[in-house]
Short mmCIF file of C-alpha atoms in Angstrom, two decimals:
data_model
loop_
_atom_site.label_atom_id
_atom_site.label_comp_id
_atom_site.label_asym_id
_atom_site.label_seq_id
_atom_site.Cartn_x
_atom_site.Cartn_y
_atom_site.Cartn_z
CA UNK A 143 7.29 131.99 -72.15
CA UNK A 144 5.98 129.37 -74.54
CA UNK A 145 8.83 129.26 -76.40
CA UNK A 146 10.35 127.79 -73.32
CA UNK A 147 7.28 125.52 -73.38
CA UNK A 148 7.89 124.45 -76.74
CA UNK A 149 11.29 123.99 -76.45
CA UNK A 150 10.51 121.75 -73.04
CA UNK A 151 7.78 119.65 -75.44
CA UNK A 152 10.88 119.27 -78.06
CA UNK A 153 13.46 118.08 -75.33
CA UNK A 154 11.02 115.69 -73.92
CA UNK A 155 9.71 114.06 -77.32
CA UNK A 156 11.05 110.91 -77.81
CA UNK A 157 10.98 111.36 -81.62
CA UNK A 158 14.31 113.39 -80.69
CA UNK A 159 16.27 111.11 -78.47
CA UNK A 160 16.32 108.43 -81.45
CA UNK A 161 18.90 107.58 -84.41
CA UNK A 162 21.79 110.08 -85.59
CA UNK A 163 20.58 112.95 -84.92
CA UNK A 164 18.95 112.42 -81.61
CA UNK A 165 20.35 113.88 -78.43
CA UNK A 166 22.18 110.77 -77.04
CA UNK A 167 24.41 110.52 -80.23
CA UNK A 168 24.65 114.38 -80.84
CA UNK A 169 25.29 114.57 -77.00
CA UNK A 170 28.50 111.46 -77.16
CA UNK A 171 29.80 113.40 -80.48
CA UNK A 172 30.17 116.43 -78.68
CA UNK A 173 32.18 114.90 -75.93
CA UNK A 174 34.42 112.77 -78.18
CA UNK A 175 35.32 116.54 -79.90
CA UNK A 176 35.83 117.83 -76.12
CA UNK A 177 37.81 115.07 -75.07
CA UNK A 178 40.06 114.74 -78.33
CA UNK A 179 40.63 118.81 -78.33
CA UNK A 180 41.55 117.95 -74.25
CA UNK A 181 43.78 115.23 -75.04
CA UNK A 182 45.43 117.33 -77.66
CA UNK A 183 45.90 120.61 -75.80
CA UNK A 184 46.69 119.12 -72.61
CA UNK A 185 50.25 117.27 -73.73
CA UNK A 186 51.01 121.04 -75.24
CA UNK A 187 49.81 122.95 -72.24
CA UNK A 188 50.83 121.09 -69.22
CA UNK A 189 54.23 119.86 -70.79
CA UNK A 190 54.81 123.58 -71.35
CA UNK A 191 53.23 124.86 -67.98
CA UNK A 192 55.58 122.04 -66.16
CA UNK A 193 58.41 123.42 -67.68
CA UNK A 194 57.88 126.99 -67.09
CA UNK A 195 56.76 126.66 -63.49
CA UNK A 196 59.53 124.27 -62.80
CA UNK A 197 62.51 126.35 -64.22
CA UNK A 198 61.08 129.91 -64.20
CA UNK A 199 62.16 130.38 -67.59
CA UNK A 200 59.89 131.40 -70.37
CA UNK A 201 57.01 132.90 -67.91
CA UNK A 202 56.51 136.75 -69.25
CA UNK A 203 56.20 134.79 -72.87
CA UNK A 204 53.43 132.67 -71.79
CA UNK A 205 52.01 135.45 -69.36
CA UNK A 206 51.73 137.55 -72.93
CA UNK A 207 50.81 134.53 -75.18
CA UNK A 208 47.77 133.56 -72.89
CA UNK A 209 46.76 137.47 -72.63
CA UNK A 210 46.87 137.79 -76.59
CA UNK A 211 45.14 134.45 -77.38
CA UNK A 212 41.89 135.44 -75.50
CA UNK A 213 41.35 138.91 -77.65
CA UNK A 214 41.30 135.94 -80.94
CA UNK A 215 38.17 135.79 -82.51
CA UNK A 216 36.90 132.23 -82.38
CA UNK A 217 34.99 132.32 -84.98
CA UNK A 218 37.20 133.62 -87.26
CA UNK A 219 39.42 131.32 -86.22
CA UNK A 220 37.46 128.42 -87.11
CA UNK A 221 36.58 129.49 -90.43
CA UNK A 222 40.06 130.29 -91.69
CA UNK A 223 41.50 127.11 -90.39
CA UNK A 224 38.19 125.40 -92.24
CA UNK A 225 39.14 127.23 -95.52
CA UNK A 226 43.16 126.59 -95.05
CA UNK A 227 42.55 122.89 -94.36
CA UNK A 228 39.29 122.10 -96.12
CA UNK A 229 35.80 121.50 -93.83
CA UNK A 230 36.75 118.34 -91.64
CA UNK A 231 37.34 117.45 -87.68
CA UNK A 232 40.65 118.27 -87.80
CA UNK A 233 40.56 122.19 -88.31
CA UNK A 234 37.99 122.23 -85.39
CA UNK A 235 40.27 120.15 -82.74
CA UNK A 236 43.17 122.58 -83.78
CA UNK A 237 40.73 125.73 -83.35
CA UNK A 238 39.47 123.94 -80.10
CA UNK A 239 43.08 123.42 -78.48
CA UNK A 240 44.49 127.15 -79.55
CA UNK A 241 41.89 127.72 -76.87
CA UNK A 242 42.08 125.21 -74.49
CA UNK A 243 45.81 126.04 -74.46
CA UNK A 244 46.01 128.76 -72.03
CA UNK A 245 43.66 128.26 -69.15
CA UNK A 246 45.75 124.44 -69.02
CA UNK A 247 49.48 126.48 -69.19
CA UNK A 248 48.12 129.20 -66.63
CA UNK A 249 46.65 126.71 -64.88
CA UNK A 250 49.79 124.90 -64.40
CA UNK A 251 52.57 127.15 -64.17
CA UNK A 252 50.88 129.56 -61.55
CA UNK A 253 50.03 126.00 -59.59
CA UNK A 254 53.81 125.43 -59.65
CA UNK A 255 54.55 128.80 -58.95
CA UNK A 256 52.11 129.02 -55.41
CA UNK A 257 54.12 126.48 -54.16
CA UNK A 258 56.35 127.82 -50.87
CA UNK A 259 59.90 128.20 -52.08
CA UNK A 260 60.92 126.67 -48.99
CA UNK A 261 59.44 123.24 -49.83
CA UNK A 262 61.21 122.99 -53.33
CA UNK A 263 64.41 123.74 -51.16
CA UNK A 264 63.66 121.02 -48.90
CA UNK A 265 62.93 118.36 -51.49
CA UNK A 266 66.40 119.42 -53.20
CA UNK A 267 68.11 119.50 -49.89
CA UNK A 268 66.96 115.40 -49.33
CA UNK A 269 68.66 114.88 -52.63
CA UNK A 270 65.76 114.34 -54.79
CA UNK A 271 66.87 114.75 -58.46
CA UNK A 272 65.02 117.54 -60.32
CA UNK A 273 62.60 114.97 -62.16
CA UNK A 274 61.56 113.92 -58.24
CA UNK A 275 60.68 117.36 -57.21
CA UNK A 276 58.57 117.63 -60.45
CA UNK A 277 56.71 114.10 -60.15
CA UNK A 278 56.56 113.73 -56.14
CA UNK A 279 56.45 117.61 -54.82
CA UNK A 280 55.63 119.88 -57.37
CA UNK A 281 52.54 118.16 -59.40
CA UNK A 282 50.87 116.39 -56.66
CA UNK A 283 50.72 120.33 -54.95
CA UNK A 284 49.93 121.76 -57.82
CA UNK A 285 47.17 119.40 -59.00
CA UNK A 286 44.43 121.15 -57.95
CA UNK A 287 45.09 124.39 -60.00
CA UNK A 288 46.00 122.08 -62.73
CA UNK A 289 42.84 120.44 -62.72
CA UNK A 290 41.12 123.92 -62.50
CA UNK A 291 42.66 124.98 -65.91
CA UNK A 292 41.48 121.60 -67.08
CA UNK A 293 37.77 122.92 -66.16
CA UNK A 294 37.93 126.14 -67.40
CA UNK A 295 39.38 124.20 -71.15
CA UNK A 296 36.93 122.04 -70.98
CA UNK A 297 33.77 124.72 -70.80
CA UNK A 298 35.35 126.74 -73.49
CA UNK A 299 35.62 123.87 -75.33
CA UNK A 300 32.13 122.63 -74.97
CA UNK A 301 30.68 126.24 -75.58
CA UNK A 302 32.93 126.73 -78.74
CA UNK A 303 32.08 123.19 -80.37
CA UNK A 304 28.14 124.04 -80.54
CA UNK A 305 30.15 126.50 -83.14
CA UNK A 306 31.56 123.60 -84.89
CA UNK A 307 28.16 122.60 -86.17
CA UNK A 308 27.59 125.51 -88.78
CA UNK A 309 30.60 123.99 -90.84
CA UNK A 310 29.03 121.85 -90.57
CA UNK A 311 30.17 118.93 -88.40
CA UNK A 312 28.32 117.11 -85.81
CA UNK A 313 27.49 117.65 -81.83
CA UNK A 314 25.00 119.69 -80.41
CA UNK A 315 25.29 122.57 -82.44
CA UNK A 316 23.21 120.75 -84.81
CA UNK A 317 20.21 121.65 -83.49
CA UNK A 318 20.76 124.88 -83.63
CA UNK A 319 22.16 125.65 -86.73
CA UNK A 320 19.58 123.27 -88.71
CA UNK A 321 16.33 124.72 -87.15
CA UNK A 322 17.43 128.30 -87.47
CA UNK A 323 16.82 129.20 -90.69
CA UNK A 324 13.72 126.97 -90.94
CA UNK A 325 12.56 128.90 -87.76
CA UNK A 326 11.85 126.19 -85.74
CA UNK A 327 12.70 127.78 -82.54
CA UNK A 328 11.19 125.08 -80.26
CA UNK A 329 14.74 122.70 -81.35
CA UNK A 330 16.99 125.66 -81.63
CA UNK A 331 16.15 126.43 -78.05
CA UNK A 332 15.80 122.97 -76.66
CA UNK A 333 19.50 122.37 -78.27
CA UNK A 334 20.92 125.21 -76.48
CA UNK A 335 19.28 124.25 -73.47
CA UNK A 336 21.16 120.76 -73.80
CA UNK A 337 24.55 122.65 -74.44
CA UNK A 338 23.60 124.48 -71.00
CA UNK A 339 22.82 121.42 -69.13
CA UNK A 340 25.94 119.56 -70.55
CA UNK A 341 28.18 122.40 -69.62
CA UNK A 342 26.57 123.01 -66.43
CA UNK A 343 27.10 118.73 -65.44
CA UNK A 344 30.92 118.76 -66.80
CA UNK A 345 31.87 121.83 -64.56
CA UNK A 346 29.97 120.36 -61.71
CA UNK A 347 32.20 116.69 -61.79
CA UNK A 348 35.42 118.87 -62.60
CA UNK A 349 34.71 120.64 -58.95
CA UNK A 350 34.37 117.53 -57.74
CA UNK A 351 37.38 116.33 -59.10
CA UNK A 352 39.27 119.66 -58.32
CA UNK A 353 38.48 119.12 -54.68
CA UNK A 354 39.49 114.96 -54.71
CA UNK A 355 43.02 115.81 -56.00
CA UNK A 356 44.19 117.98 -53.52
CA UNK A 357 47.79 115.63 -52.28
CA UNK A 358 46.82 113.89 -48.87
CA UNK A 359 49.69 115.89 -47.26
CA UNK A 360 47.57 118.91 -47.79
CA UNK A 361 44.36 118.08 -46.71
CA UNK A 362 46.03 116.31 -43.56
CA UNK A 363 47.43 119.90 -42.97
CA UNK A 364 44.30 122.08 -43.57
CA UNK A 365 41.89 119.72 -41.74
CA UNK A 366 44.41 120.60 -38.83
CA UNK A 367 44.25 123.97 -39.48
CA UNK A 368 40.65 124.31 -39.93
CA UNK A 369 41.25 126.83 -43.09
CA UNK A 370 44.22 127.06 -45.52
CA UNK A 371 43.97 129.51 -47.48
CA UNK A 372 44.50 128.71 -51.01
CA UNK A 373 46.44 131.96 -52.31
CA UNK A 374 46.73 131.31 -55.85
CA UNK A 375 43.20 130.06 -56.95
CA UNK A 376 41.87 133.47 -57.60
CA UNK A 377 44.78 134.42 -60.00
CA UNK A 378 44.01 131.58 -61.86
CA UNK A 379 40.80 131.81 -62.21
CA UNK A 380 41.27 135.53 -63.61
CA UNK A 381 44.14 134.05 -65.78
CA UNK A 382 42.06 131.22 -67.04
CA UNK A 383 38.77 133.06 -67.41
CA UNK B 1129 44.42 143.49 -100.10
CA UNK B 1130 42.76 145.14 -102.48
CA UNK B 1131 39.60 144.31 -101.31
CA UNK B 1132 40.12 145.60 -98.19
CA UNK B 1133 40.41 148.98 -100.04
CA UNK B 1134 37.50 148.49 -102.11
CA UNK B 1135 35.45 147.42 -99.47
CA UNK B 1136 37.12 149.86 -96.66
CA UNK B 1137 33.44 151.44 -96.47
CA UNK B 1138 31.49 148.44 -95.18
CA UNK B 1139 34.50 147.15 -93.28
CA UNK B 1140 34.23 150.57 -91.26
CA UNK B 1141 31.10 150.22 -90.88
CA UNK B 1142 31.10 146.93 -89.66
CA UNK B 1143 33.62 148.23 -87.04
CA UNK B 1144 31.64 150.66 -85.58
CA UNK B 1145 28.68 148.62 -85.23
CA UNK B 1146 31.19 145.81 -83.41
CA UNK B 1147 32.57 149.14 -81.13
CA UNK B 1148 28.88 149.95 -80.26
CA UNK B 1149 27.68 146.25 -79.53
CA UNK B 1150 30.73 146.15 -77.18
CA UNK B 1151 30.38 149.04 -75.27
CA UNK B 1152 27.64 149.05 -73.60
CA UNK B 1153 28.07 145.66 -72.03
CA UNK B 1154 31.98 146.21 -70.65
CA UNK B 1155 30.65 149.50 -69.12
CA UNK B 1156 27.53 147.87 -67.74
CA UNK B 1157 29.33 144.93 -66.69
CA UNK B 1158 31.35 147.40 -64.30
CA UNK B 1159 28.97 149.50 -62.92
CA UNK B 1160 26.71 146.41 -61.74
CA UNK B 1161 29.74 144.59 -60.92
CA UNK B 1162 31.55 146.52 -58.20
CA UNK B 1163 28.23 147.01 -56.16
CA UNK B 1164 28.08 143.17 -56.34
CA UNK B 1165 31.90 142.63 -55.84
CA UNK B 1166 31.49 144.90 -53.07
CA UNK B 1167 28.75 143.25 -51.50
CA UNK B 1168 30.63 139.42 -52.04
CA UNK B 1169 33.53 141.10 -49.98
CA UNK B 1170 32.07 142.48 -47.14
CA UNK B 1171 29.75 139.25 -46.25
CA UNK B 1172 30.72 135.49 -46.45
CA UNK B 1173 26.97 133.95 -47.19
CA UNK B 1174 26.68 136.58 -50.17
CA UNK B 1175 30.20 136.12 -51.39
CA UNK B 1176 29.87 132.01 -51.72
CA UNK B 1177 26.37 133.27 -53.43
CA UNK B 1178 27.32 135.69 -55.31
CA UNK B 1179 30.57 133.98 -56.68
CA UNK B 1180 29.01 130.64 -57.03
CA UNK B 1181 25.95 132.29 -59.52
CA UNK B 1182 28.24 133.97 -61.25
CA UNK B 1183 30.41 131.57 -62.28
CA UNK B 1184 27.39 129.50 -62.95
CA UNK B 1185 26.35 131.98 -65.86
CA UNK B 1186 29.69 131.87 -66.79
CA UNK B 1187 29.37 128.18 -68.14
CA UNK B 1188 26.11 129.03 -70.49
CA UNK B 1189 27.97 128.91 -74.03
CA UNK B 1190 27.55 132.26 -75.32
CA UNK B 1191 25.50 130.82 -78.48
CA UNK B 1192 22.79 129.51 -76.08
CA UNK B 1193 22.75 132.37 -74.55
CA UNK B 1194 22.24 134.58 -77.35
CA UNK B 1195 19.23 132.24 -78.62
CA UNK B 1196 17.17 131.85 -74.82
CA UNK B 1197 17.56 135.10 -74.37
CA UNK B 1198 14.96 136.41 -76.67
CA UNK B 1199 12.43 133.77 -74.97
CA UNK B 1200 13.00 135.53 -71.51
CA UNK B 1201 13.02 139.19 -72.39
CA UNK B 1202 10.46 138.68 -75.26
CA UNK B 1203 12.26 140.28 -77.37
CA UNK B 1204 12.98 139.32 -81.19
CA UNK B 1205 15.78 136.94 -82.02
CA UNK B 1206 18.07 139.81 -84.43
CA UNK B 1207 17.39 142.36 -81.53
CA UNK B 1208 21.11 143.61 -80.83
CA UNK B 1209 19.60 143.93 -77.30
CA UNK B 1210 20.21 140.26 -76.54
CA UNK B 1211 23.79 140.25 -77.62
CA UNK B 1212 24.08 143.41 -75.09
CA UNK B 1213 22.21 141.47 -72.39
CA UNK B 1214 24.34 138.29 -73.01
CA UNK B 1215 27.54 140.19 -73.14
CA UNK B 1216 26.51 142.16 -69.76
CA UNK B 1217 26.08 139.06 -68.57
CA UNK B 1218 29.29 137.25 -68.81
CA UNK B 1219 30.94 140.58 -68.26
CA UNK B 1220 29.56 140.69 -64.60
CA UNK B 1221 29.99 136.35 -64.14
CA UNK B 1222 33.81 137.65 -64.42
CA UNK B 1223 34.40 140.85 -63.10
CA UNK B 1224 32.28 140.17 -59.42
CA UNK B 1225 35.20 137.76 -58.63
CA UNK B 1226 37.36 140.76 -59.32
CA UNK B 1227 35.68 143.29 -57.84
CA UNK B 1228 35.49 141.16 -54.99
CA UNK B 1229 38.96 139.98 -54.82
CA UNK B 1230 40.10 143.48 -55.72
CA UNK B 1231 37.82 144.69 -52.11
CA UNK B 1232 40.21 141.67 -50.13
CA UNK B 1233 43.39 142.78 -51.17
CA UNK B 1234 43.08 146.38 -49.73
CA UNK B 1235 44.81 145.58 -46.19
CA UNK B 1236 42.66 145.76 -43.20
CA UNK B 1237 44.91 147.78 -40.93
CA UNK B 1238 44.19 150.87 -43.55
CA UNK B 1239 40.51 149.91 -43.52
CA UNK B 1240 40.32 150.36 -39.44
CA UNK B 1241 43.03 153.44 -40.09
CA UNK B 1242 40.44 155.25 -42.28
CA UNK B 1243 37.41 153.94 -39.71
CA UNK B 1244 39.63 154.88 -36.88
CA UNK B 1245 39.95 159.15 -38.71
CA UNK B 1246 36.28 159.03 -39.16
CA UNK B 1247 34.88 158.05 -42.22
CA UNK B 1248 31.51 156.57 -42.25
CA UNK B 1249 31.11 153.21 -44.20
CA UNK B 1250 29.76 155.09 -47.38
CA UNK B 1251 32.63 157.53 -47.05
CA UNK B 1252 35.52 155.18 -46.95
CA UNK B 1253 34.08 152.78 -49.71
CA UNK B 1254 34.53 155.57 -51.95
CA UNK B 1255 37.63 157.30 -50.68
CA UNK B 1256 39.52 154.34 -49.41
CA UNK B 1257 38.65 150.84 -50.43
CA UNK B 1258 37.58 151.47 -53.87
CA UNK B 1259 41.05 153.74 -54.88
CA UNK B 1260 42.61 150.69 -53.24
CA UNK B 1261 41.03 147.82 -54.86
CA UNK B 1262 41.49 149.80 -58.59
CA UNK B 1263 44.11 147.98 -59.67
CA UNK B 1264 42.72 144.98 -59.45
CA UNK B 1265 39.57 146.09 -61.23
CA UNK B 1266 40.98 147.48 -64.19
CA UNK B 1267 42.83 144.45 -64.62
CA UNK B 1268 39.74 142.28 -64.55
CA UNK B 1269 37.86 145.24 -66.44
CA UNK B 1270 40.65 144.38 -69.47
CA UNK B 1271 39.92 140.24 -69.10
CA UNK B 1272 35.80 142.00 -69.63
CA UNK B 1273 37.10 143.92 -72.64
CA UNK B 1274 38.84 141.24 -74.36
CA UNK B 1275 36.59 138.70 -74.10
CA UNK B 1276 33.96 140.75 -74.97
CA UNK B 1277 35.18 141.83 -78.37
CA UNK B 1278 35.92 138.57 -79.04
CA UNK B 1279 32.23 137.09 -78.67
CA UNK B 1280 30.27 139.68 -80.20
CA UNK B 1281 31.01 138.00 -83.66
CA UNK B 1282 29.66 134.90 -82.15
CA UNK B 1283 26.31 136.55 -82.47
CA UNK B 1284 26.52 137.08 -86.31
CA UNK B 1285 25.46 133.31 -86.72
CA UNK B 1286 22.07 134.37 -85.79
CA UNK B 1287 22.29 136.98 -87.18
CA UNK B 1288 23.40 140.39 -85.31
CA UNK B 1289 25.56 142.19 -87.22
CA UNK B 1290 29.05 142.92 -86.23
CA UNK B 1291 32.43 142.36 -87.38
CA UNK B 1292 31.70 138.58 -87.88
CA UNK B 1293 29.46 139.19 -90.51
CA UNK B 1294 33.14 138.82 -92.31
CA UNK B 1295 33.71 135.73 -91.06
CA UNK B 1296 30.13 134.24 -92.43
CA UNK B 1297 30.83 135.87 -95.76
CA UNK B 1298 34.19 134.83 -96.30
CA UNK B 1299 33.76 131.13 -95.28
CA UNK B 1300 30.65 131.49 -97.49
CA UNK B 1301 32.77 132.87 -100.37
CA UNK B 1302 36.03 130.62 -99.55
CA UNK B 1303 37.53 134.27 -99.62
CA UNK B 1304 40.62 134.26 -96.50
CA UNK B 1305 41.63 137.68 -97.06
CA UNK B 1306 37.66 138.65 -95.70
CA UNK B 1307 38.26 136.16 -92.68
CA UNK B 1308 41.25 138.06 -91.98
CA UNK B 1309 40.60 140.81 -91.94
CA UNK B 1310 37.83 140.39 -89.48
CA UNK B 1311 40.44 139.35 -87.48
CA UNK B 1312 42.61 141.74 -87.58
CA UNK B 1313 40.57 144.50 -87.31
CA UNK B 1314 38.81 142.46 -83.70
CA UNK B 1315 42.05 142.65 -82.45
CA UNK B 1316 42.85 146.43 -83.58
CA UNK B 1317 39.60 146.75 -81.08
CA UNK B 1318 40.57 144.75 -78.72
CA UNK B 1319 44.39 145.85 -78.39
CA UNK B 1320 42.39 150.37 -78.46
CA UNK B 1321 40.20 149.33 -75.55
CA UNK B 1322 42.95 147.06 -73.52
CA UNK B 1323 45.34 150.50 -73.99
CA UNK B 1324 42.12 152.79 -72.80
CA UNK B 1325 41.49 151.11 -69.82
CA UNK B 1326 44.97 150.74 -68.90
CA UNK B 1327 45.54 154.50 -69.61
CA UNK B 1328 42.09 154.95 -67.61
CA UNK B 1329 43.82 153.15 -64.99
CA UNK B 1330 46.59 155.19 -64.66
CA UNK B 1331 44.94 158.84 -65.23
CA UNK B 1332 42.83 157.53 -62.50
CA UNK B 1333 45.42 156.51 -59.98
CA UNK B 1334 48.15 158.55 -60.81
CA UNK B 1335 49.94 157.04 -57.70
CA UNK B 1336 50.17 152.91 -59.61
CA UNK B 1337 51.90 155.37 -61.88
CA UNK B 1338 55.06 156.28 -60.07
CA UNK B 1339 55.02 152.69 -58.09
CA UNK B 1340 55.25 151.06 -61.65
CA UNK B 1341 58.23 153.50 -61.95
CA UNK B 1342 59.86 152.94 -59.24
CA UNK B 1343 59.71 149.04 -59.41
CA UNK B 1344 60.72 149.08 -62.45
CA UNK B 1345 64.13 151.36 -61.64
CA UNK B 1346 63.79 149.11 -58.44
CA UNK B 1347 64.35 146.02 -61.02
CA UNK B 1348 66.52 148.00 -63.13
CA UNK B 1349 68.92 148.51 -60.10
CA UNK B 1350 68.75 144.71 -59.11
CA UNK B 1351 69.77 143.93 -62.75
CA UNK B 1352 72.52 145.98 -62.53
CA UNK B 1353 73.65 144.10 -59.26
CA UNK B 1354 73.43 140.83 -60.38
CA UNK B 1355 75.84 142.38 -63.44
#
């Protein structure tokens, strides 16, 4: 238990929340990689899981695609894109988004997909062009299962960029991979712990978020209810896992 | 590719260390996970527990996880044993919602049908619900498997060895054909274990086997209609 201590001494020394390499800046460098990968894989994944949920077409593909992408070996991944395109930012954010990728298109598609039939056909029946049922019916429903793929990017994302650091680039994975071979176990386990914490806070406001975007139609309709059951959140989570 | 002959020896080896550091934590994952699943099911204050912790622990990166663990089980930080415990870990933060969602989808009507013949709780869990809820299992048990195989190379940073050892070596070397083949041969795993299980599955529940069948001359028939 004292390496906990010592790692607890370490996170709490102000020696280590100063300059370029203290946690603040370590912490913001590892966010700016998270949010660039998000950026990134999110025009790919939920342009692609829009189209797929909205016309049907394409879905086995993607259903195989996601399944195939999460046997990938991430690190090897990383380190052949490193040696194809030479140590830099931009092999990570491409290694990053080939992961982020499927939770967002699962995520998506299936969120489409859990809509009733019957509502589609009522939005087409009013005359709304196809583009109308996409911006006004389907993504406002589907938002919340959308934004769950977005959490379940992001934490791969933020666990997978610690991995970055042995390239070596910048973010928390710093910490790890410069104290480990000097032994110095009190920062290699405070810098996980602040991986941890940082994971643990992101998934936290992106429950918070997955819960504030459900349409207002909806929650008018389930406070009425008392409980609406949400049938296709498990799938996801199983698909995005 | 001729280094993957010359070096066929230690890439073998390498492969049946990565086999044996993935074993142990899909099939422990499983055995602790269905109790739990079980137990998430059948009461609503355990299931919000259960499924909240567990998707807590999914969130720890896996590299953390690896390095904290030695601090909390005292062991050393190259024991293989924290990989295993890590690996356990995430396999059970996935498969309780599984097991538990696999418990739900068995209908209620045959759960009062088999209480209503006579079985005792104990009795039906094993003769009705969990035959019921297998499907569902083995496909979260092949989510386990994959993502397991895929993170055990994660712990060759600190130093457990395992099929990522190739990775380390060939970025180390600038040597792509070593990367690859790491690769390659973590997928060759992953695709044996993913056909086991669903093989498993099947020997298992022989009847999936002739529904698959018959939806599948079900949707061969529909095709044919729509022709």
């Amino acid at each position: 238990m004292s390496l906990f201590a010592d790692a607890f001494a370490w996170l709490f020394d102000a020696a280590n929340w100063a300059g370029p390499n203290g946690i603040p800046i370590r912490t913001l460098e590892h966010l700016l990689y998270t949010l660039v990968t998000l950026v990134a894989a999110g025009v790919v994944g939920v342009t692609l899981g829009l189209y797929i949920g909205h016309t049907g077409k394409l879905r086995g593909a993607a259903v195989i695609v996601t399944g195939s992408l999460r046997a990938l070996p991430t690190l090897g991944l990383l380190f052949l894109f490193a040696l194809w395109l030479g140590i830099g930012l931009t092999p990570v954010i491409i290694v990053l988004a080939i992961l982020a990728v499927p939770p967002l298109l699962a995520g998506t598609y299936s969120g489409i997909e859990a809509i009733e039939r019957s509502t589609v056909d009522a939005a087409r029946a009013m005359g709304m062009t196809e583009w109308q049922i996409l911006a006004k019916v389907e993504i406002p429903l589907a938002m919340p299962l959308i934004v769950s793929g977005l959490r379940s990017a992001a934490l791969q994302v933020i666990a997978t960029a610690t991995i970055a650091a042995y390239l070596p680039l910048g973010g928390l994975g710093r910490f790890v991979f410069d104290n480990l071979s000097l032994r110095r176990w009190d920062a290699v386990i405070g810098g996980a712990i602040v991986v941890t914490v940082l994971a643990l806070i992101v998934d936290g406001l992106f429950a918070l978020l997955e819960r504030s975007v459900v349409s207002r139609g909806v929650r008018a309709a389930r406070s009425r209810d008392g409980s609406a059951a949400q049938p296709a959140r498990k799938s996801v989570a199983a698909d995005a896992a | 590719m001729s280094w993957v002959f010359a070096n066929v020896e230690q890439i073998w080896e390498l492969t049946l260390t990565h086999i044996g550091l993935s074993i142990p934590p899909i099939v422990l994952g499983f055995l602790l996970s269905v109790p739990l699943g079980w137990v998430a099911h059948r009461y609503a204050v355990s299931r919000s527990i259960l499924l909240t912790v567990s998707g807590l622990l999914y969130t720890i990166p896996s590299l953390s996880l690896f390095l904290v663990l030695p601090a909390i089980l005292g062991t050393t930080q190259l024991d293989p044993v924290n990989v295993i415990v890590a690996m356990t870990i995430y396999a059970i933060a996935l498969m309780v919602r599984s097991a538990a969602d696999g418990f739900g989808s068995v209908e209620p009507s045959v759960r009062q049908s088999a209480t209503a013949i006579g079985y005792s709780e104990w009795g039906r869990f094993w003769a009705v619900e969990l035959p019921l809820a297998g499907p569902v299992l083995v496909a979260g048990m092949r989510v386990v498997s994959a993502s397991t195989v895929s993170l055990i190379s994660v712990g060759s940073l600190i130093g457990v060895s395992s099929l990522g050892y190739l990775f380390i070596d060939g970025l180390n070397r600038q040597f792509t054909v070593e990367i690859l083949t790491g690769i390659v041969a973590t997928i060759i795993i992953a695709v044996i274990f993913d056909l086991a299980l669903v093989g498993l599955g099947r020997l298992l529940m022989p009847w999936t086997r002739s529904s698959a069948k018959a939806q599948r001359r079900r949707a061969a028939a529909r095709v044919e209609v729509a022709a």
